[in-house]
Coordinates of C-alpha atoms in Angstrom, one line a residue:
M249 CA 9.1 -33.7 10.3
I250 CA 7.5 -30.3 9.9
Q251 CA 9.4 -27.3 11.2
F252 CA 7.9 -23.9 11.8
Q253 CA 9.9 -20.8 11.5
P254 CA 8.7 -17.5 13.0
K255 CA 8.0 -14.8 10.5
K256 CA 10.2 -11.8 10.7
Q257 CA 8.3 -8.8 12.0
S258 CA 8.3 -5.8 9.9
L259 CA 8.9 -2.3 11.3
A260 CA 5.8 -0.7 12.6
A261 CA 7.0 2.8 11.7
R262 CA 7.4 2.0 8.0
T263 CA 3.9 0.5 7.9
C264 CA 2.5 3.6 9.5
I265 CA 4.4 5.9 7.1
S266 CA 3.2 4.0 4.0
S267 CA -0.3 4.0 5.3
V268 CA -0.3 7.8 5.7
E269 CA 1.4 8.1 2.3
S270 CA -1.2 6.0 0.6
R271 CA -4.0 7.9 2.3
L272 CA -2.4 11.2 1.2
A273 CA -2.1 9.9 -2.4
D274 CA -5.8 8.8 -2.4
K275 CA -6.9 12.2 -1.2
M276 CA -4.7 13.9 -3.8
R277 CA -6.4 11.7 -6.6
E278 CA -9.8 12.4 -5.2
M279 CA -9.3 16.1 -5.1
A280 CA -7.7 16.2 -8.6
F281 CA -10.6 14.3 -10.2
A282 CA -13.0 16.6 -8.4
G283 CA -11.3 19.6 -10.1
E284 CA -9.9 21.0 -6.8
N285 CA -6.4 22.4 -6.5
V286 CA -4.1 20.1 -4.6
T287 CA -1.9 22.4 -2.5
P288 CA -0.5 22.0 1.0
E289 CA -3.2 24.5 2.2
T290 CA -6.0 22.5 0.7
L291 CA -4.6 19.2 2.0
E292 CA -4.4 20.8 5.4
S293 CA -8.1 21.6 5.2
H294 CA -8.7 17.9 4.6
G295 CA -6.9 16.8 7.8
F296 CA -3.2 16.5 6.8
S297 CA -0.7 18.7 8.7
R298 CA 1.9 20.8 6.8
E299 CA 4.7 18.7 8.2
I300 CA 3.2 15.5 6.8
V301 CA 2.6 17.1 3.5
A302 CA 6.2 18.5 3.4
K303 CA 7.6 15.1 4.4
L304 CA 5.5 12.7 2.3
G305 CA 4.0 15.0 -0.3
Q306 CA 6.5 14.2 -3.2
R307 CA 6.3 10.4 -2.7
A308 CA 2.5 10.6 -2.3
A309 CA 2.1 12.6 -5.5
A310 CA 4.2 10.1 -7.4
L311 CA 2.1 7.3 -6.0
A312 CA -1.1 9.1 -7.0
R313 CA 0.2 9.6 -10.5
R314 CA 1.1 5.9 -10.8
Q315 CA -2.3 4.9 -9.6
S316 CA -4.1 7.3 -12.0
I317 CA -2.5 5.9 -15.1
K318 CA -4.5 3.2 -16.8
R319 CA -2.4 0.8 -18.8
I320 CA -3.9 -0.9 -21.7
D321 CA -1.8 -3.8 -23.3
R322 CA -2.5 -4.7 -26.8
H323 CA -2.8 -8.4 -27.4
A324 CA -1.5 -9.3 -30.9

């Protein structure tokens, strides 16, 4: 007999935070590759509030760095 178990629902707030964090990281990468300075003031001009940048900026910067690194494995 097949039994179905309901999937546990994830927290909506965490999903929202990670979505904003990834958008902030994408914008940081885009600005950096375009040669723009990435500061709270310039991020504010791109639609992010200072509160969001202060709260999520460090984690978004780390995420942007991880996404910007290209890893090449050597196959021996």
